[in-house]
PDB file of C-alpha atoms in Angstrom:
ATOM      1  CA  UNK A   1      -0.302   0.085  -0.189  1.00  0.00           C
ATOM      2  CA  UNK A   2       2.616   2.589  -0.401  1.00  0.00           C
ATOM      3  CA  UNK A   3       1.361   4.151  -2.904  1.00  0.00           C
ATOM      4  CA  UNK A   4       3.982   7.290  -3.552  1.00  0.00           C
ATOM      5  CA  UNK A   5       7.397   7.256  -2.191  1.00  0.00           C
ATOM      6  CA  UNK A   6       9.541  10.729  -1.993  1.00  0.00           C
ATOM      7  CA  UNK A   7      13.288  10.131  -0.690  1.00  0.00           C
ATOM      8  CA  UNK A   8      15.032  11.667   1.117  1.00  0.00           C
ATOM      9  CA  UNK A   9      12.393  13.668   3.323  1.00  0.00           C
ATOM     10  CA  UNK A  10      14.552  16.247   4.379  1.00  0.00           C
ATOM     11  CA  UNK A  11      18.180  17.086   2.803  1.00  0.00           C
ATOM     12  CA  UNK A  12      20.488  20.432   3.792  1.00  0.00           C
ATOM     13  CA  UNK A  13      22.634  21.239   0.471  1.00  0.00           C
ATOM     14  CA  UNK A  14      24.953  23.600   0.162  1.00  0.00           C
ATOM     15  CA  UNK A  15      24.704  26.200  -3.009  1.00  0.00           C
ATOM     16  CA  UNK A  16      26.306  24.543  -6.033  1.00  0.00           C
ATOM     17  CA  UNK A  17      26.561  20.447  -5.245  1.00  0.00           C
ATOM     18  CA  UNK A  18      23.785  18.679  -7.002  1.00  0.00           C
ATOM     19  CA  UNK A  19      22.219  15.990  -5.961  1.00  0.00           C
ATOM     20  CA  UNK A  20      18.759  13.431  -7.276  1.00  0.00           C
ATOM     21  CA  UNK A  21      15.040  13.292  -5.119  1.00  0.00           C
ATOM     22  CA  UNK A  22      13.854  10.091  -5.936  1.00  0.00           C
ATOM     23  CA  UNK A  23      10.093   9.725  -6.617  1.00  0.00           C
ATOM     24  CA  UNK A  24       9.061   6.201  -6.851  1.00  0.00           C
ATOM     25  CA  UNK A  25       4.764   4.486  -7.625  1.00  0.00           C
ATOM     26  CA  UNK A  26       3.526   0.753  -7.245  1.00  0.00           C
ATOM     27  CA  UNK A  27       0.280   2.000  -8.618  1.00  0.00           C
ATOM     28  CA  UNK A  28       1.903   1.204 -12.722  1.00  0.00           C
ATOM     29  CA  UNK A  29       0.840   4.654 -13.372  1.00  0.00           C
ATOM     30  CA  UNK A  30       1.055   6.023 -16.736  1.00  0.00           C
ATOM     31  CA  UNK A  31       1.610  10.222 -15.477  1.00  0.00           C
ATOM     32  CA  UNK A  32       3.470  11.159 -12.607  1.00  0.00           C
ATOM     33  CA  UNK A  33       5.036  15.403 -11.714  1.00  0.00           C
ATOM     34  CA  UNK A  34       7.353  16.977 -10.118  1.00  0.00           C
ATOM     35  CA  UNK A  35       5.768  20.453  -7.934  1.00  0.00           C
ATOM     36  CA  UNK A  36       8.168  22.761  -5.660  1.00  0.00           C
ATOM     37  CA  UNK A  37       6.032  24.646  -2.889  1.00  0.00           C
ATOM     38  CA  UNK A  38       6.760  28.005  -1.724  1.00  0.00           C
ATOM     39  CA  UNK A  39       6.361  29.169   1.747  1.00  0.00           C
ATOM     40  CA  UNK A  40       3.141  31.226   1.102  1.00  0.00           C
ATOM     41  CA  UNK A  41       2.099  30.293  -2.179  1.00  0.00           C
ATOM     42  CA  UNK A  42       0.321  26.714  -3.765  1.00  0.00           C
ATOM     43  CA  UNK A  43       2.052  24.363  -5.686  1.00  0.00           C
ATOM     44  CA  UNK A  44       4.103  25.015  -8.738  1.00  0.00           C
ATOM     45  CA  UNK A  45       4.503  22.415 -11.664  1.00  0.00           C
ATOM     46  CA  UNK A  46       8.458  21.569 -12.797  1.00  0.00           C
ATOM     47  CA  UNK A  47       8.794  19.098 -15.366  1.00  0.00           C
ATOM     48  CA  UNK A  48       6.076  16.485 -15.561  1.00  0.00           C
ATOM     49  CA  UNK A  49       5.982  12.843 -18.289  1.00  0.00           C
ATOM     50  CA  UNK A  50       3.170  10.936 -19.126  1.00  0.00           C
ATOM     51  CA  UNK A  51       5.369   7.936 -19.538  1.00  0.00           C
ATOM     52  CA  UNK A  52       8.721   6.035 -19.599  1.00  0.00           C
ATOM     53  CA  UNK A  53      10.494   7.997 -22.046  1.00  0.00           C
ATOM     54  CA  UNK A  54       8.835  11.082 -22.142  1.00  0.00           C
ATOM     55  CA  UNK A  55       9.124  14.075 -20.172  1.00  0.00           C
ATOM     56  CA  UNK A  56       8.337  17.228 -20.923  1.00  0.00           C
ATOM     57  CA  UNK A  57       8.769  21.335 -18.945  1.00  0.00           C
ATOM     58  CA  UNK A  58       6.167  23.179 -16.646  1.00  0.00           C
ATOM     59  CA  UNK A  59       5.765  26.159 -15.343  1.00  0.00           C
ATOM     60  CA  UNK A  60       9.748  26.161 -13.483  1.00  0.00           C
ATOM     61  CA  UNK A  61      11.842  24.103 -15.369  1.00  0.00           C
ATOM     62  CA  UNK A  62      15.236  26.014 -14.924  1.00  0.00           C
ATOM     63  CA  UNK A  63      18.049  24.350 -12.837  1.00  0.00           C
ATOM     64  CA  UNK A  64      16.594  20.686 -12.903  1.00  0.00           C
ATOM     65  CA  UNK A  65      16.327  17.259 -14.947  1.00  0.00           C
ATOM     66  CA  UNK A  66      14.522  14.650 -15.117  1.00  0.00           C
ATOM     67  CA  UNK A  67      13.970  11.725 -17.499  1.00  0.00           C
ATOM     68  CA  UNK A  68      12.266   8.129 -16.558  1.00  0.00           C
ATOM     69  CA  UNK A  69      13.641   4.853 -17.479  1.00  0.00           C
ATOM     70  CA  UNK A  70      10.862   3.162 -15.926  1.00  0.00           C
ATOM     71  CA  UNK A  71       6.938   4.045 -15.640  1.00  0.00           C
ATOM     72  CA  UNK A  72       7.692   3.866 -11.554  1.00  0.00           C
ATOM     73  CA  UNK A  73      10.428   5.778 -11.174  1.00  0.00           C
ATOM     74  CA  UNK A  74      10.476   9.770 -11.766  1.00  0.00           C
ATOM     75  CA  UNK A  75      14.059  11.107 -10.279  1.00  0.00           C
ATOM     76  CA  UNK A  76      15.029  15.308 -10.035  1.00  0.00           C
ATOM     77  CA  UNK A  77      18.074  16.173 -10.513  1.00  0.00           C
ATOM     78  CA  UNK A  78      19.142  19.595  -8.724  1.00  0.00           C
ATOM     79  CA  UNK A  79      22.328  20.127 -11.030  1.00  0.00           C
ATOM     80  CA  UNK A  80      23.985  22.912  -9.210  1.00  0.00           C
ATOM     81  CA  UNK A  81      22.366  23.721  -6.129  1.00  0.00           C
ATOM     82  CA  UNK A  82      21.084  27.539  -5.803  1.00  0.00           C
ATOM     83  CA  UNK A  83      19.836  29.416  -1.731  1.00  0.00           C
ATOM     84  CA  UNK A  84      16.485  30.333  -4.682  1.00  0.00           C
ATOM     85  CA  UNK A  85      16.075  25.880  -4.910  1.00  0.00           C
ATOM     86  CA  UNK A  86      14.823  25.903  -0.803  1.00  0.00           C
ATOM     87  CA  UNK A  87      11.532  24.871  -0.783  1.00  0.00           C
ATOM     88  CA  UNK A  88       9.018  21.385  -0.038  1.00  0.00           C
ATOM     89  CA  UNK A  89       9.137  19.195  -3.367  1.00  0.00           C
ATOM     90  CA  UNK A  90       6.544  17.205  -4.416  1.00  0.00           C
ATOM     91  CA  UNK A  91       5.951  14.831  -7.175  1.00  0.00           C
ATOM     92  CA  UNK A  92       3.254  13.353  -8.225  1.00  0.00           C
ATOM     93  CA  UNK A  93       0.491   9.695 -10.285  1.00  0.00           C
ATOM     94  CA  UNK A  94      -1.810   9.552 -12.026  1.00  0.00           C
ATOM     95  CA  UNK A  95      -3.628   7.568 -14.579  1.00  0.00           C
ATOM     96  CA  UNK A  96      -6.756   8.651 -16.005  1.00  0.00           C
ATOM     97  CA  UNK A  97      -6.139  10.188 -19.385  1.00  0.00           C
ATOM     98  CA  UNK A  98      -9.700  11.473 -19.927  1.00  0.00           C
ATOM     99  CA  UNK A  99     -10.546  12.511 -16.518  1.00  0.00           C
ATOM    100  CA  UNK A 100     -13.401  11.203 -14.359  1.00  0.00           C
ATOM    101  CA  UNK A 101     -12.777  11.067 -10.733  1.00  0.00           C
ATOM    102  CA  UNK A 102      -9.229  10.083 -11.072  1.00  0.00           C
ATOM    103  CA  UNK A 103      -7.226  11.665  -8.190  1.00  0.00           C
ATOM    104  CA  UNK A 104      -3.806  13.445  -8.081  1.00  0.00           C
ATOM    105  CA  UNK A 105      -1.918  11.436  -6.527  1.00  0.00           C
ATOM    106  CA  UNK A 106       0.898  12.983  -4.355  1.00  0.00           C
ATOM    107  CA  UNK A 107       4.016  11.809  -2.345  1.00  0.00           C
ATOM    108  CA  UNK A 108       4.806  12.946   1.078  1.00  0.00           C
ATOM    109  CA  UNK A 109       6.391  16.021  -0.262  1.00  0.00           C
ATOM    110  CA  UNK A 110      11.171  16.257   0.103  1.00  0.00           C
ATOM    111  CA  UNK A 111      12.002  19.747   2.398  1.00  0.00           C
ATOM    112  CA  UNK A 112      15.612  20.649   0.715  1.00  0.00           C
ATOM    113  CA  UNK A 113      16.997  23.195   2.368  1.00  0.00           C
ATOM    114  CA  UNK A 114      20.254  25.172   0.302  1.00  0.00           C
ATOM    115  CA  UNK A 115      22.258  27.725   2.244  1.00  0.00           C
TER     116      UNK A 115
ATOM    117  CA  UNK B   1      -2.905  29.791 -19.898  1.00  0.00           C
ATOM    118  CA  UNK B   2      -4.727  28.404 -16.455  1.00  0.00           C
ATOM    119  CA  UNK B   3      -4.911  31.060 -13.720  1.00  0.00           C
ATOM    120  CA  UNK B   4      -6.631  29.899  -9.869  1.00  0.00           C
ATOM    121  CA  UNK B   5      -7.122  33.101  -8.008  1.00  0.00           C
ATOM    122  CA  UNK B   6      -8.371  32.508  -4.610  1.00  0.00           C
ATOM    123  CA  UNK B   7      -8.919  35.890  -2.554  1.00  0.00           C
ATOM    124  CA  UNK B   8      -9.787  34.785   0.841  1.00  0.00           C
ATOM    125  CA  UNK B   9      -5.847  33.771   2.773  1.00  0.00           C
ATOM    126  CA  UNK B  10      -8.013  33.045   5.801  1.00  0.00           C
ATOM    127  CA  UNK B  11     -11.442  32.090   7.274  1.00  0.00           C
ATOM    128  CA  UNK B  12     -12.933  31.295  10.543  1.00  0.00           C
ATOM    129  CA  UNK B  13     -14.910  29.650  11.302  1.00  0.00           C
ATOM    130  CA  UNK B  14     -17.755  27.227  14.495  1.00  0.00           C
ATOM    131  CA  UNK B  15     -17.630  23.722  13.927  1.00  0.00           C
ATOM    132  CA  UNK B  16     -20.114  22.417  13.061  1.00  0.00           C
ATOM    133  CA  UNK B  17     -20.455  24.942  11.098  1.00  0.00           C
ATOM    134  CA  UNK B  18     -20.431  25.445   7.137  1.00  0.00           C
ATOM    135  CA  UNK B  19     -17.890  26.546   5.520  1.00  0.00           C
ATOM    136  CA  UNK B  20     -17.571  28.138   1.718  1.00  0.00           C
ATOM    137  CA  UNK B  21     -13.699  28.700  -0.011  1.00  0.00           C
ATOM    138  CA  UNK B  22     -13.894  30.920  -2.469  1.00  0.00           C
ATOM    139  CA  UNK B  23     -11.876  30.332  -6.022  1.00  0.00           C
ATOM    140  CA  UNK B  24     -12.486  31.336  -9.735  1.00  0.00           C
ATOM    141  CA  UNK B  25     -10.785  30.687 -13.156  1.00  0.00           C
ATOM    142  CA  UNK B  26      -9.465  30.996 -15.606  1.00  0.00           C
ATOM    143  CA  UNK B  27      -8.875  28.944 -19.337  1.00  0.00           C
ATOM    144  CA  UNK B  28      -8.031  29.060 -22.212  1.00  0.00           C
ATOM    145  CA  UNK B  29      -8.879  25.043 -22.529  1.00  0.00           C
ATOM    146  CA  UNK B  30     -12.522  23.525 -23.808  1.00  0.00           C
ATOM    147  CA  UNK B  31     -11.572  19.953 -21.734  1.00  0.00           C
ATOM    148  CA  UNK B  32     -10.531  20.709 -17.623  1.00  0.00           C
ATOM    149  CA  UNK B  33     -10.979  19.856 -14.396  1.00  0.00           C
ATOM    150  CA  UNK B  34     -10.680  21.235 -11.188  1.00  0.00           C
ATOM    151  CA  UNK B  35      -9.682  20.587  -7.420  1.00  0.00           C
ATOM    152  CA  UNK B  36      -9.712  21.138  -3.800  1.00  0.00           C
ATOM    153  CA  UNK B  37      -6.576  19.545  -2.213  1.00  0.00           C
ATOM    154  CA  UNK B  38      -5.995  20.149   2.196  1.00  0.00           C
ATOM    155  CA  UNK B  39      -2.726  20.232   3.396  1.00  0.00           C
ATOM    156  CA  UNK B  40      -2.745  19.968   7.114  1.00  0.00           C
ATOM    157  CA  UNK B  41       0.304  21.422   9.384  1.00  0.00           C
ATOM    158  CA  UNK B  42       1.913  18.245   9.147  1.00  0.00           C
ATOM    159  CA  UNK B  43       2.364  19.341   5.050  1.00  0.00           C
ATOM    160  CA  UNK B  44       0.794  16.324   3.055  1.00  0.00           C
ATOM    161  CA  UNK B  45      -1.347  16.989   0.109  1.00  0.00           C
ATOM    162  CA  UNK B  46      -4.669  15.542   0.250  1.00  0.00           C
ATOM    163  CA  UNK B  47      -7.188  15.076  -1.848  1.00  0.00           C
ATOM    164  CA  UNK B  48     -10.957  16.766  -1.177  1.00  0.00           C
ATOM    165  CA  UNK B  49     -12.673  16.801  -4.096  1.00  0.00           C
ATOM    166  CA  UNK B  50     -13.697  16.720  -8.765  1.00  0.00           C
ATOM    167  CA  UNK B  51     -14.740  18.239 -11.037  1.00  0.00           C
ATOM    168  CA  UNK B  52     -14.398  17.964 -14.717  1.00  0.00           C
ATOM    169  CA  UNK B  53     -15.438  21.045 -17.435  1.00  0.00           C
ATOM    170  CA  UNK B  54     -18.045  18.413 -18.496  1.00  0.00           C
ATOM    171  CA  UNK B  55     -20.174  17.461 -15.877  1.00  0.00           C
ATOM    172  CA  UNK B  56     -23.070  18.290 -15.424  1.00  0.00           C
ATOM    173  CA  UNK B  57     -24.022  18.319 -12.035  1.00  0.00           C
ATOM    174  CA  UNK B  58     -21.953  19.659  -9.446  1.00  0.00           C
ATOM    175  CA  UNK B  59     -19.129  17.210  -7.509  1.00  0.00           C
ATOM    176  CA  UNK B  60     -19.563  15.923  -3.811  1.00  0.00           C
ATOM    177  CA  UNK B  61     -17.911  13.539  -1.403  1.00  0.00           C
ATOM    178  CA  UNK B  62     -19.321  13.375   2.109  1.00  0.00           C
ATOM    179  CA  UNK B  63     -19.065  16.788   3.604  1.00  0.00           C
ATOM    180  CA  UNK B  64     -17.271  18.207   0.468  1.00  0.00           C
ATOM    181  CA  UNK B  65     -19.328  19.466  -2.195  1.00  0.00           C
ATOM    182  CA  UNK B  66     -18.702  21.701  -4.399  1.00  0.00           C
ATOM    183  CA  UNK B  67     -20.556  24.840  -6.449  1.00  0.00           C
ATOM    184  CA  UNK B  68     -19.530  24.578 -10.074  1.00  0.00           C
ATOM    185  CA  UNK B  69     -20.733  27.900 -11.692  1.00  0.00           C
ATOM    186  CA  UNK B  70     -19.175  27.786 -15.167  1.00  0.00           C
ATOM    187  CA  UNK B  71     -20.618  30.908 -16.572  1.00  0.00           C
ATOM    188  CA  UNK B  72     -19.050  32.428 -13.819  1.00  0.00           C
ATOM    189  CA  UNK B  73     -15.756  30.950 -13.912  1.00  0.00           C
ATOM    190  CA  UNK B  74     -15.977  29.915 -10.197  1.00  0.00           C
ATOM    191  CA  UNK B  75     -15.576  26.495  -8.280  1.00  0.00           C
ATOM    192  CA  UNK B  76     -16.138  27.044  -4.875  1.00  0.00           C
ATOM    193  CA  UNK B  77     -15.534  24.566  -1.758  1.00  0.00           C
ATOM    194  CA  UNK B  78     -18.565  24.044   0.326  1.00  0.00           C
ATOM    195  CA  UNK B  79     -17.921  22.490   3.680  1.00  0.00           C
ATOM    196  CA  UNK B  80     -20.266  21.343   6.106  1.00  0.00           C
ATOM    197  CA  UNK B  81     -20.575  20.407   9.478  1.00  0.00           C
ATOM    198  CA  UNK B  82     -17.388  21.506  10.288  1.00  0.00           C
ATOM    199  CA  UNK B  83     -14.880  19.820  12.054  1.00  0.00           C
ATOM    200  CA  UNK B  84     -11.946  20.594  13.948  1.00  0.00           C
ATOM    201  CA  UNK B  85      -9.496  18.228  11.751  1.00  0.00           C
ATOM    202  CA  UNK B  86     -10.519  20.720   9.577  1.00  0.00           C
ATOM    203  CA  UNK B  87      -8.712  23.722   9.857  1.00  0.00           C
ATOM    204  CA  UNK B  88      -5.903  23.416   7.928  1.00  0.00           C
ATOM    205  CA  UNK B  89      -4.664  25.349   4.507  1.00  0.00           C
ATOM    206  CA  UNK B  90      -7.255  24.414   0.976  1.00  0.00           C
ATOM    207  CA  UNK B  91      -5.804  24.671  -2.847  1.00  0.00           C
ATOM    208  CA  UNK B  92      -8.024  24.546  -5.736  1.00  0.00           C
ATOM    209  CA  UNK B  93      -6.570  23.890  -8.485  1.00  0.00           C
ATOM    210  CA  UNK B  94      -7.342  23.524 -12.146  1.00  0.00           C
ATOM    211  CA  UNK B  95      -5.590  21.464 -15.271  1.00  0.00           C
ATOM    212  CA  UNK B  96      -6.617  20.818 -18.715  1.00  0.00           C
ATOM    213  CA  UNK B  97      -7.797  17.185 -19.483  1.00  0.00           C
ATOM    214  CA  UNK B  98      -5.872  14.704 -21.491  1.00  0.00           C
ATOM    215  CA  UNK B  99      -3.101  15.192 -19.820  1.00  0.00           C
ATOM    216  CA  UNK B 100      -3.305  12.513 -17.361  1.00  0.00           C
ATOM    217  CA  UNK B 101      -3.052  15.758 -14.454  1.00  0.00           C
ATOM    218  CA  UNK B 102       0.009  16.472 -14.565  1.00  0.00           C
ATOM    219  CA  UNK B 103      -0.362  19.895 -14.823  1.00  0.00           C
ATOM    220  CA  UNK B 104      -2.376  21.639 -12.567  1.00  0.00           C
ATOM    221  CA  UNK B 105      -2.262  25.035 -11.796  1.00  0.00           C
ATOM    222  CA  UNK B 106      -2.304  25.650  -8.510  1.00  0.00           C
ATOM    223  CA  UNK B 107      -4.059  28.851  -6.050  1.00  0.00           C
ATOM    224  CA  UNK B 108      -2.518  30.430  -3.453  1.00  0.00           C
ATOM    225  CA  UNK B 109      -4.471  28.694  -0.768  1.00  0.00           C
ATOM    226  CA  UNK B 110      -7.384  29.925   1.346  1.00  0.00           C
ATOM    227  CA  UNK B 111      -6.361  29.132   5.903  1.00  0.00           C
ATOM    228  CA  UNK B 112      -9.067  27.518   7.555  1.00  0.00           C
ATOM    229  CA  UNK B 113      -9.485  27.489  11.252  1.00  0.00           C
ATOM    230  CA  UNK B 114     -11.880  26.117  12.838  1.00  0.00           C
ATOM    231  CA  UNK B 115     -13.207  27.234  16.554  1.00  0.00           C
ATOM    232  CA  UNK B 116     -14.792  25.094  19.484  1.00  0.00           C
TER     233      UNK B 116
END
């Protein structure tokens, strides 16, 4: 009953360091995405994927890379961390392309601080 | 382009009373979906309710209902019989259909406080 699993839950980086936020889902969902949430704001889309091997940019993609080599995993890479990337990061997945009542499943979030 | 506007930064309600959280939207997509999510202080995003632009009837999920007025581009959330556990941030979001709900645009949220 895992759903969407994000690791790590907390991370502190120094400016210029790189790291990968992991996201895995065990529901065989076709669609996955990454969002960031800054204080006092709603979530903003970073990157998304509509299937293995297919990714696209969202609203705030700069400074992040993604790849989707398997259906289950959708890692988010920070190439050279900056203080502006301090945020809470959420991964999400779904399997409903045509609408309906299928909900979007969110992971529990990764809180990232860049010093 | 899509946009969500939530004009109520904070709302107060007494336990057992009903409360309406406002959400207006703008979109150029002919087909879209509207979501409401709850975010308690623990930080997780909890799905509450979904309404498709093509749905004829307003969505309901237990104590939650969505007052969808397409002509006015509003999708207000109504919580009936508020409980103390309803205290949280509430986000309205919109997405074009046929993207697997992977392109949500969120509002800035409304903080709801439920008092005894």
